[in-house]
XYZ file of C-alpha atoms in Angstrom:
93
model
C 0.296 0.222 -0.212
C 2.785 2.321 0.900
C 4.485 1.716 -2.538
C 1.651 2.125 -4.335
C 0.668 5.599 -2.456
C 4.288 6.656 -3.359
C 3.682 6.013 -6.999
C 0.475 7.817 -7.366
C 2.136 11.039 -5.538
C 5.614 11.038 -4.392
C 4.924 14.545 -2.641
C 2.155 12.910 -0.585
C 2.418 13.006 3.260
C 1.886 9.556 4.679
C 1.256 9.166 8.504
C 0.587 5.739 9.970
C -0.158 4.812 13.477
C 0.185 1.166 14.840
C -1.656 0.266 17.890
C -2.249 -3.199 16.832
C -2.477 -5.093 20.240
C 0.616 -7.029 19.923
C 1.410 -7.081 16.323
C 3.053 -3.927 15.620
C 6.205 -6.228 16.394
C 5.595 -8.288 13.313
C 4.661 -5.124 11.572
C 7.563 -2.897 12.693
C 10.474 -6.292 11.857
C 9.174 -6.091 8.444
C 9.467 -2.454 8.068
C 12.750 -2.371 9.312
C 13.954 -5.429 6.732
C 13.174 -2.942 4.197
C 14.782 0.569 5.102
C 13.528 2.285 1.797
C 10.257 1.093 2.104
C 10.271 2.055 6.182
C 11.801 5.528 5.162
C 8.800 6.255 2.533
C 6.365 7.393 5.838
C 6.818 10.801 6.905
C 5.143 9.979 10.290
C 4.698 6.711 12.188
C 2.877 6.716 15.520
C 3.827 3.070 17.458
C 2.340 1.661 20.616
C 4.150 -0.779 21.708
C 2.551 -3.570 23.793
C 3.882 -5.424 26.924
C 6.770 -3.587 27.196
C 6.167 -0.540 30.025
C 7.655 -2.792 32.979
C 10.584 -4.792 33.310
C 8.095 -7.635 34.705
C 6.373 -7.189 31.000
C 9.417 -7.393 29.009
C 10.521 -10.908 31.099
C 7.403 -12.089 29.354
C 7.833 -11.348 25.881
C 9.649 -14.760 24.907
C 6.527 -16.688 26.074
C 5.093 -14.861 23.091
C 8.124 -15.740 20.941
C 9.450 -12.441 21.292
C 12.772 -11.836 22.171
C 13.041 -9.823 25.623
C 15.193 -6.843 24.111
C 13.088 -6.898 21.284
C 12.470 -3.223 21.391
C 16.061 -1.907 21.609
C 16.758 -4.259 18.274
C 14.158 -2.762 16.490
C 14.501 0.924 17.707
C 18.499 0.464 16.753
C 17.462 -0.938 12.966
C 15.208 1.865 12.442
C 17.394 4.846 13.786
C 20.118 3.335 11.830
C 17.311 3.796 8.577
C 16.716 7.058 9.747
C 20.031 8.181 9.454
C 19.963 7.643 5.552
C 20.369 10.483 3.621
C 16.570 10.209 1.967
C 15.157 9.338 5.063
C 11.582 11.283 5.538
C 10.343 9.369 8.941
C 9.698 10.961 12.045
C 9.096 8.720 14.652
C 7.169 8.529 18.087
C 7.477 5.553 19.840
C 5.044 5.083 23.138
């Protein structure tokens, strides 16, 4: 959908909000795997579930998510944001 929107109007502002009750992990991993696509988003608002407290982060492996997954994703996304043509402004929660 992002690629299609950019093809239709390369100048359009794309804002995406991810508040998808735990599925944000897989979406953010997929976007981090494609930095060119990630950087076509202008504004990304992400609410991560199950990461607010240390106790919640300790339970992440029981869902198949590494306890340090947030830090891993954050590092990959921030590396992509350093690219010259990256448009992304990110708001984590």
